[in-house]
PDB file of C-alpha atoms in Angstrom:
ATOM      1  CA  GLY A 721     -12.452 -16.293 -26.678  1.00  0.00           C
ATOM      2  CA  ALA A 722     -10.036 -13.527 -25.797  1.00  0.00           C
ATOM      3  CA  GLY A 723      -9.466 -12.735 -22.167  1.00  0.00           C
ATOM      4  CA  VAL A 724      -8.724  -9.473 -20.467  1.00  0.00           C
ATOM      5  CA  SER A 725      -5.679  -7.792 -21.944  1.00  0.00           C
ATOM      6  CA  GLN A 726      -3.527  -5.052 -20.482  1.00  0.00           C
ATOM      7  CA  SER A 727      -0.788  -2.886 -21.881  1.00  0.00           C
ATOM      8  CA  PRO A 728       2.009  -2.291 -21.469  1.00  0.00           C
ATOM      9  CA  SER A 729       3.075  -5.405 -19.601  1.00  0.00           C
ATOM     10  CA  ASN A 730       5.958  -3.500 -18.021  1.00  0.00           C
ATOM     11  CA  LYS A 731       6.521   0.197 -17.594  1.00  0.00           C
ATOM     12  CA  VAL A 732       9.562   1.896 -16.167  1.00  0.00           C
ATOM     13  CA  THR A 733       9.293   5.611 -15.614  1.00  0.00           C
ATOM     14  CA  GLU A 734      11.029   8.387 -13.778  1.00  0.00           C
ATOM     15  CA  LYS A 735       9.624  10.007 -10.710  1.00  0.00           C
ATOM     16  CA  GLY A 736       7.372  12.902 -11.612  1.00  0.00           C
ATOM     17  CA  LYS A 737       6.346  11.607 -15.021  1.00  0.00           C
ATOM     18  CA  ASP A 738       2.778  10.693 -15.967  1.00  0.00           C
ATOM     19  CA  VAL A 739       1.837   7.175 -17.059  1.00  0.00           C
ATOM     20  CA  GLU A 740      -1.186   5.614 -18.715  1.00  0.00           C
ATOM     21  CA  LEU A 741      -2.147   1.992 -18.284  1.00  0.00           C
ATOM     22  CA  ARG A 742      -4.669   0.358 -20.572  1.00  0.00           C
ATOM     23  CA  CYS A 743      -7.175  -2.423 -20.029  1.00  0.00           C
ATOM     24  CA  ASP A 744      -9.274  -4.216 -22.647  1.00  0.00           C
ATOM     25  CA  PRO A 745     -11.979  -6.214 -20.867  1.00  0.00           C
ATOM     26  CA  ILE A 746     -13.699  -9.306 -22.165  1.00  0.00           C
ATOM     27  CA  SER A 747     -16.253  -8.312 -24.777  1.00  0.00           C
ATOM     28  CA  GLY A 748     -19.694  -7.886 -23.290  1.00  0.00           C
ATOM     29  CA  HIS A 749     -18.526  -7.624 -19.698  1.00  0.00           C
ATOM     30  CA  THR A 750     -20.237  -4.670 -18.091  1.00  0.00           C
ATOM     31  CA  ALA A 751     -18.166  -4.441 -14.926  1.00  0.00           C
ATOM     32  CA  LEU A 752     -14.500  -3.435 -14.830  1.00  0.00           C
ATOM     33  CA  TYR A 753     -12.182  -3.205 -11.848  1.00  0.00           C
ATOM     34  CA  TRP A 754      -8.706  -1.822 -11.289  1.00  0.00           C
ATOM     35  CA  TYR A 755      -6.531  -3.173  -8.487  1.00  0.00           C
ATOM     36  CA  ARG A 756      -3.013  -2.507  -7.302  1.00  0.00           C
ATOM     37  CA  GLN A 757      -0.759  -5.185  -5.881  1.00  0.00           C
ATOM     38  CA  SER A 758       2.397  -4.082  -4.145  1.00  0.00           C
ATOM     39  CA  LEU A 759       5.180  -6.565  -3.426  1.00  0.00           C
ATOM     40  CA  GLY A 760       4.041  -9.141  -0.892  1.00  0.00           C
ATOM     41  CA  GLN A 761       0.636  -7.551  -0.517  1.00  0.00           C
ATOM     42  CA  GLY A 762      -2.885  -8.505  -1.448  1.00  0.00           C
ATOM     43  CA  LEU A 763      -4.921  -6.761  -4.082  1.00  0.00           C
ATOM     44  CA  GLU A 764      -5.928  -3.222  -3.235  1.00  0.00           C
ATOM     45  CA  PHE A 765      -9.169  -2.037  -4.836  1.00  0.00           C
ATOM     46  CA  LEU A 766      -8.781   1.181  -6.811  1.00  0.00           C
ATOM     47  CA  ILE A 767     -11.860   1.835  -8.925  1.00  0.00           C
ATOM     48  CA  TYR A 768     -14.939   0.125 -10.326  1.00  0.00           C
ATOM     49  CA  PHE A 769     -16.952   0.805 -13.484  1.00  0.00           C
ATOM     50  CA  GLN A 770     -20.384  -0.655 -14.133  1.00  0.00           C
ATOM     51  CA  GLY A 771     -22.106   0.078 -17.423  1.00  0.00           C
ATOM     52  CA  ASN A 772     -23.034   3.721 -17.727  1.00  0.00           C
ATOM     53  CA  SER A 773     -23.193   4.317 -13.989  1.00  0.00           C
ATOM     54  CA  ALA A 774     -20.866   6.717 -12.254  1.00  0.00           C
ATOM     55  CA  PRO A 775     -17.683   4.853 -11.278  1.00  0.00           C
ATOM     56  CA  ASP A 776     -16.791   4.102  -7.689  1.00  0.00           C
ATOM     57  CA  LYS A 777     -13.479   5.903  -7.218  1.00  0.00           C
ATOM     58  CA  SER A 778     -13.290   5.411  -3.481  1.00  0.00           C
ATOM     59  CA  GLY A 779     -10.173   3.235  -3.674  1.00  0.00           C
ATOM     60  CA  LEU A 780      -7.996   5.700  -5.567  1.00  0.00           C
ATOM     61  CA  PRO A 781      -5.138   6.569  -3.184  1.00  0.00           C
ATOM     62  CA  SER A 782      -4.730  10.198  -4.231  1.00  0.00           C
ATOM     63  CA  ASP A 783      -5.903  12.765  -6.759  1.00  0.00           C
ATOM     64  CA  ARG A 784      -2.889  11.874  -8.902  1.00  0.00           C
ATOM     65  CA  PHE A 785      -4.818   8.746  -9.885  1.00  0.00           C
ATOM     66  CA  SER A 786      -7.700   8.827 -12.341  1.00  0.00           C
ATOM     67  CA  ALA A 787      -9.409   6.387 -14.662  1.00  0.00           C
ATOM     68  CA  GLU A 788     -11.747   6.468 -17.608  1.00  0.00           C
ATOM     69  CA  ARG A 789     -13.768   3.916 -19.427  1.00  0.00           C
ATOM     70  CA  THR A 790     -14.742   4.878 -22.935  1.00  0.00           C
ATOM     71  CA  GLY A 791     -17.799   3.426 -24.605  1.00  0.00           C
ATOM     72  CA  GLY A 792     -18.290   0.946 -21.813  1.00  0.00           C
ATOM     73  CA  SER A 793     -15.273  -1.018 -22.961  1.00  0.00           C
ATOM     74  CA  VAL A 794     -11.600  -0.018 -22.832  1.00  0.00           C
ATOM     75  CA  SER A 795     -10.350   1.614 -19.661  1.00  0.00           C
ATOM     76  CA  THR A 796      -7.302   3.759 -18.998  1.00  0.00           C
ATOM     77  CA  LEU A 797      -5.759   4.302 -15.581  1.00  0.00           C
ATOM     78  CA  THR A 798      -3.650   7.452 -15.419  1.00  0.00           C
ATOM     79  CA  ILE A 799      -1.131   8.247 -12.726  1.00  0.00           C
ATOM     80  CA  GLN A 800       0.185  11.789 -12.749  1.00  0.00           C
ATOM     81  CA  ARG A 801       3.476  12.904 -11.236  1.00  0.00           C
ATOM     82  CA  THR A 802       4.425   9.347 -10.359  1.00  0.00           C
ATOM     83  CA  GLN A 803       6.111   8.610  -7.047  1.00  0.00           C
ATOM     84  CA  GLN A 804       8.278   5.657  -6.075  1.00  0.00           C
ATOM     85  CA  GLU A 805       5.516   4.299  -3.853  1.00  0.00           C
ATOM     86  CA  ASP A 806       3.355   3.941  -6.959  1.00  0.00           C
ATOM     87  CA  SER A 807       5.573   1.046  -8.051  1.00  0.00           C
ATOM     88  CA  ALA A 808       3.367  -2.040  -8.128  1.00  0.00           C
ATOM     89  CA  VAL A 809       1.532  -4.403 -10.428  1.00  0.00           C
ATOM     90  CA  TYR A 810      -1.701  -2.876 -11.657  1.00  0.00           C
ATOM     91  CA  LEU A 811      -4.343  -5.478 -12.394  1.00  0.00           C
ATOM     92  CA  CYS A 812      -7.544  -5.042 -14.329  1.00  0.00           C
ATOM     93  CA  ALA A 813     -10.478  -7.419 -14.092  1.00  0.00           C
ATOM     94  CA  SER A 814     -13.845  -7.612 -15.797  1.00  0.00           C
ATOM     95  CA  SER A 815     -17.050  -9.295 -14.798  1.00  0.00           C
ATOM     96  CA  PRO A 816     -20.141 -10.120 -16.834  1.00  0.00           C
ATOM     97  CA  ASP A 817     -22.624  -8.281 -14.615  1.00  0.00           C
ATOM     98  CA  PRO A 818     -22.947  -6.799 -11.135  1.00  0.00           C
ATOM     99  CA  PRO A 819     -22.247  -9.054  -8.171  1.00  0.00           C
ATOM    100  CA  SER A 820     -25.313 -11.056  -7.346  1.00  0.00           C
ATOM    101  CA  GLY A 821     -24.148 -14.071  -5.420  1.00  0.00           C
ATOM    102  CA  HIS A 822     -24.625 -16.214  -8.520  1.00  0.00           C
ATOM    103  CA  LEU A 823     -22.052 -17.991 -10.619  1.00  0.00           C
ATOM    104  CA  THR A 824     -21.170 -14.850 -12.548  1.00  0.00           C
ATOM    105  CA  ASP A 825     -20.037 -13.244  -9.334  1.00  0.00           C
ATOM    106  CA  THR A 826     -16.405 -13.621 -10.290  1.00  0.00           C
ATOM    107  CA  GLN A 827     -13.776 -11.567 -11.999  1.00  0.00           C
ATOM    108  CA  TYR A 828     -11.516 -12.389 -14.901  1.00  0.00           C
ATOM    109  CA  PHE A 829      -8.131 -10.827 -14.482  1.00  0.00           C
ATOM    110  CA  GLY A 830      -5.728  -9.500 -17.030  1.00  0.00           C
ATOM    111  CA  PRO A 831      -1.986 -10.199 -16.844  1.00  0.00           C
ATOM    112  CA  GLY A 832      -1.307  -6.854 -15.224  1.00  0.00           C
ATOM    113  CA  THR A 833       1.111  -4.014 -15.816  1.00  0.00           C
ATOM    114  CA  ARG A 834       4.237  -3.916 -13.684  1.00  0.00           C
ATOM    115  CA  LEU A 835       5.020  -0.271 -13.011  1.00  0.00           C
ATOM    116  CA  THR A 836       8.440   0.714 -11.736  1.00  0.00           C
ATOM    117  CA  VAL A 837       9.065   4.301 -10.752  1.00  0.00           C
ATOM    118  CA  LEU A 838      12.732   5.158 -10.464  1.00  0.00           C
TER     119      LEU A 838
ATOM    120  CA  GLU B 668     -13.398  -1.981   9.108  1.00  0.00           C
ATOM    121  CA  ASP B 669     -13.880  -4.964   6.798  1.00  0.00           C
ATOM    122  CA  LYS B 670     -10.888  -7.241   6.551  1.00  0.00           C
ATOM    123  CA  VAL B 671      -9.751 -10.609   5.245  1.00  0.00           C
ATOM    124  CA  VAL B 672      -6.885 -12.486   6.860  1.00  0.00           C
ATOM    125  CA  GLN B 673      -5.147 -15.490   5.354  1.00  0.00           C
ATOM    126  CA  SER B 674      -2.870 -17.989   7.019  1.00  0.00           C
ATOM    127  CA  PRO B 675      -0.245 -19.177   6.860  1.00  0.00           C
ATOM    128  CA  LEU B 676       1.576 -16.457   4.959  1.00  0.00           C
ATOM    129  CA  SER B 677       3.788 -19.044   3.317  1.00  0.00           C
ATOM    130  CA  LEU B 678       4.118 -22.774   3.236  1.00  0.00           C
ATOM    131  CA  VAL B 679       6.668 -25.205   1.835  1.00  0.00           C
ATOM    132  CA  VAL B 680       5.691 -28.835   1.315  1.00  0.00           C
ATOM    133  CA  HIS B 681       6.803 -31.845  -0.680  1.00  0.00           C
ATOM    134  CA  GLU B 682       4.967 -33.379  -3.586  1.00  0.00           C
ATOM    135  CA  GLY B 683       2.218 -35.672  -2.407  1.00  0.00           C
ATOM    136  CA  ASP B 684       1.541 -33.762   0.792  1.00  0.00           C
ATOM    137  CA  THR B 685      -1.900 -32.389   1.666  1.00  0.00           C
ATOM    138  CA  VAL B 686      -2.192 -28.709   2.557  1.00  0.00           C
ATOM    139  CA  THR B 687      -4.908 -26.622   4.160  1.00  0.00           C
ATOM    140  CA  LEU B 688      -5.020 -22.892   3.615  1.00  0.00           C
ATOM    141  CA  ASN B 689      -7.122 -20.654   5.814  1.00  0.00           C
ATOM    142  CA  CYS B 690      -9.116 -17.509   5.199  1.00  0.00           C
ATOM    143  CA  SER B 691     -10.988 -15.628   7.897  1.00  0.00           C
ATOM    144  CA  TYR B 692     -13.046 -12.519   7.363  1.00  0.00           C
ATOM    145  CA  GLU B 693     -14.841  -9.707   9.083  1.00  0.00           C
ATOM    146  CA  VAL B 694     -17.183  -8.291   6.475  1.00  0.00           C
ATOM    147  CA  THR B 695     -20.537  -6.670   7.011  1.00  0.00           C
ATOM    148  CA  ASN B 696     -23.363  -8.365   5.070  1.00  0.00           C
ATOM    149  CA  PHE B 697     -21.303 -11.200   3.638  1.00  0.00           C
ATOM    150  CA  ARG B 698     -22.279 -12.179   0.102  1.00  0.00           C
ATOM    151  CA  SER B 699     -19.615 -14.488  -1.275  1.00  0.00           C
ATOM    152  CA  LEU B 700     -16.074 -15.737  -0.784  1.00  0.00           C
ATOM    153  CA  LEU B 701     -13.799 -16.392  -3.709  1.00  0.00           C
ATOM    154  CA  TRP B 702     -10.539 -18.303  -3.979  1.00  0.00           C
ATOM    155  CA  TYR B 703      -7.973 -17.477  -6.651  1.00  0.00           C
ATOM    156  CA  LYS B 704      -4.650 -18.973  -7.689  1.00  0.00           C
ATOM    157  CA  GLN B 705      -1.961 -16.499  -8.719  1.00  0.00           C
ATOM    158  CA  GLU B 706       1.063 -18.023 -10.409  1.00  0.00           C
ATOM    159  CA  LYS B 707       2.629 -15.041 -12.105  1.00  0.00           C
ATOM    160  CA  LYS B 708       0.476 -11.979 -12.496  1.00  0.00           C
ATOM    161  CA  ALA B 709      -3.158 -12.741 -13.306  1.00  0.00           C
ATOM    162  CA  PRO B 710      -5.133 -14.478 -10.556  1.00  0.00           C
ATOM    163  CA  THR B 711      -7.243 -17.323 -11.908  1.00  0.00           C
ATOM    164  CA  PHE B 712     -10.587 -18.189 -10.379  1.00  0.00           C
ATOM    165  CA  LEU B 713     -10.881 -21.393  -8.372  1.00  0.00           C
ATOM    166  CA  PHE B 714     -14.074 -21.385  -6.330  1.00  0.00           C
ATOM    167  CA  MET B 715     -16.925 -19.212  -5.198  1.00  0.00           C
ATOM    168  CA  LEU B 716     -18.668 -19.992  -1.937  1.00  0.00           C
ATOM    169  CA  THR B 717     -21.941 -18.478  -0.791  1.00  0.00           C
ATOM    170  CA  SER B 718     -24.602 -19.162   1.787  1.00  0.00           C
ATOM    171  CA  SER B 719     -26.245 -21.521  -0.686  1.00  0.00           C
ATOM    172  CA  GLY B 720     -23.038 -23.202  -1.770  1.00  0.00           C
ATOM    173  CA  ILE B 721     -20.725 -23.770   1.148  1.00  0.00           C
ATOM    174  CA  GLU B 722     -18.695 -26.624  -0.260  1.00  0.00           C
ATOM    175  CA  LYS B 723     -16.949 -26.913  -3.607  1.00  0.00           C
ATOM    176  CA  LYS B 724     -14.627 -29.509  -5.081  1.00  0.00           C
ATOM    177  CA  SER B 725     -12.629 -29.731  -8.249  1.00  0.00           C
ATOM    178  CA  GLY B 726     -10.153 -32.546  -8.646  1.00  0.00           C
ATOM    179  CA  ARG B 727      -7.582 -32.355  -5.877  1.00  0.00           C
ATOM    180  CA  LEU B 728      -8.851 -28.990  -4.668  1.00  0.00           C
ATOM    181  CA  SER B 729     -11.767 -28.464  -2.349  1.00  0.00           C
ATOM    182  CA  SER B 730     -13.070 -25.618  -0.257  1.00  0.00           C
ATOM    183  CA  ILE B 731     -15.515 -25.204   2.587  1.00  0.00           C
ATOM    184  CA  LEU B 732     -17.177 -22.106   3.962  1.00  0.00           C
ATOM    185  CA  ASP B 733     -17.935 -21.917   7.677  1.00  0.00           C
ATOM    186  CA  LYS B 734     -20.315 -18.994   8.098  1.00  0.00           C
ATOM    187  CA  LYS B 735     -20.491 -19.503  11.822  1.00  0.00           C
ATOM    188  CA  GLU B 736     -16.734 -19.190  12.198  1.00  0.00           C
ATOM    189  CA  LEU B 737     -16.506 -16.572   9.417  1.00  0.00           C
ATOM    190  CA  SER B 738     -13.852 -18.549   7.653  1.00  0.00           C
ATOM    191  CA  SER B 739     -13.039 -20.800   4.775  1.00  0.00           C
ATOM    192  CA  ILE B 740     -10.427 -23.426   4.074  1.00  0.00           C
ATOM    193  CA  LEU B 741      -8.885 -24.472   0.801  1.00  0.00           C
ATOM    194  CA  ASN B 742      -7.571 -28.035   0.724  1.00  0.00           C
ATOM    195  CA  ILE B 743      -5.159 -29.392  -1.825  1.00  0.00           C
ATOM    196  CA  THR B 744      -4.470 -33.111  -1.733  1.00  0.00           C
ATOM    197  CA  ALA B 745      -1.578 -34.954  -3.377  1.00  0.00           C
ATOM    198  CA  THR B 746       0.176 -31.674  -4.097  1.00  0.00           C
ATOM    199  CA  GLN B 747       2.231 -31.253  -7.260  1.00  0.00           C
ATOM    200  CA  THR B 748       4.943 -28.754  -8.151  1.00  0.00           C
ATOM    201  CA  GLY B 749       2.399 -27.084 -10.432  1.00  0.00           C
ATOM    202  CA  ASP B 750       0.373 -26.143  -7.369  1.00  0.00           C
ATOM    203  CA  SER B 751       3.118 -23.718  -6.359  1.00  0.00           C
ATOM    204  CA  ALA B 752       1.497 -20.275  -6.387  1.00  0.00           C
ATOM    205  CA  ILE B 753      -0.024 -17.589  -4.235  1.00  0.00           C
ATOM    206  CA  TYR B 754      -3.566 -18.445  -3.175  1.00  0.00           C
ATOM    207  CA  LEU B 755      -5.795 -15.430  -2.680  1.00  0.00           C
ATOM    208  CA  CYS B 756      -9.049 -15.205  -0.809  1.00  0.00           C
ATOM    209  CA  ALA B 757     -11.532 -12.408  -1.525  1.00  0.00           C
ATOM    210  CA  VAL B 758     -14.812 -11.552   0.144  1.00  0.00           C
ATOM    211  CA  GLY B 759     -17.687  -9.539  -1.260  1.00  0.00           C
ATOM    212  CA  ALA B 760     -20.516  -7.931   0.679  1.00  0.00           C
ATOM    213  CA  SER B 761     -24.140  -7.484  -0.287  1.00  0.00           C
ATOM    214  CA  GLY B 762     -25.023  -4.151  -1.745  1.00  0.00           C
ATOM    215  CA  THR B 763     -21.507  -3.471  -2.941  1.00  0.00           C
ATOM    216  CA  TYR B 764     -19.345  -4.556  -5.795  1.00  0.00           C
ATOM    217  CA  LYS B 765     -16.076  -4.245  -3.917  1.00  0.00           C
ATOM    218  CA  TYR B 766     -14.048  -7.272  -3.018  1.00  0.00           C
ATOM    219  CA  ILE B 767     -11.704  -7.314  -0.085  1.00  0.00           C
ATOM    220  CA  PHE B 768      -8.649  -9.438  -0.693  1.00  0.00           C
ATOM    221  CA  GLY B 769      -6.378 -11.087   1.796  1.00  0.00           C
ATOM    222  CA  THR B 770      -2.615 -10.868   1.391  1.00  0.00           C
ATOM    223  CA  GLY B 771      -2.505 -14.447   0.161  1.00  0.00           C
ATOM    224  CA  THR B 772      -0.710 -17.639   1.101  1.00  0.00           C
ATOM    225  CA  ARG B 773       2.447 -18.411  -0.855  1.00  0.00           C
ATOM    226  CA  LEU B 774       2.646 -22.173  -1.406  1.00  0.00           C
ATOM    227  CA  LYS B 775       5.794 -23.847  -2.643  1.00  0.00           C
ATOM    228  CA  VAL B 776       5.708 -27.536  -3.509  1.00  0.00           C
ATOM    229  CA  LEU B 777       9.089 -29.227  -3.743  1.00  0.00           C
ATOM    230  CA  ALA B 778       9.701 -32.193  -6.024  1.00  0.00           C
TER     231      ALA B 778
END
């Protein structure tokens, strides 16, 4: 079946502009994560959605970052007034259900969006 | 503060060599440790290790969890150029859905 998809694959923008990044999770997956990966760094947790529960936004680096998940499926990560330090690969992952220590305790990643802020 | 540290940061070997990648963690209420392979953008899942499953093997890859030492190793035997990638380790804690990732080990296998 289809995996996690993200769009656009690459985005180049000017400093100060707003950008929207989209994630389509695997159908039926209730959990959705956003991560940021800067050059040479590990994955930095940004935000987590689980079903209809309030999202965990504790990883968002500033109030310029926000995310929505409509209808428990597609998610959009919005970065307002982009800065050069926002340049990174933004990865989305989905998971079938909440972490439980069982086999489904894994995430399926999308191909990411490479954001470059000039 | 919870953290995951991987070593070495990078490694260059020749085809046929065996490599061992390390992951150590300091995470409150450990739940699981995951290994991923990242070739271009999307990490792909390799193994999950938990208290009830401390050893996993798939082909030339194997992984062991040492809960006493708070660490895990990923072994790759008879390496091939297709094994060249960044290998990521992530740890999850009970009662939370966050995963803490290490910075990864960049492996390059030369023909």
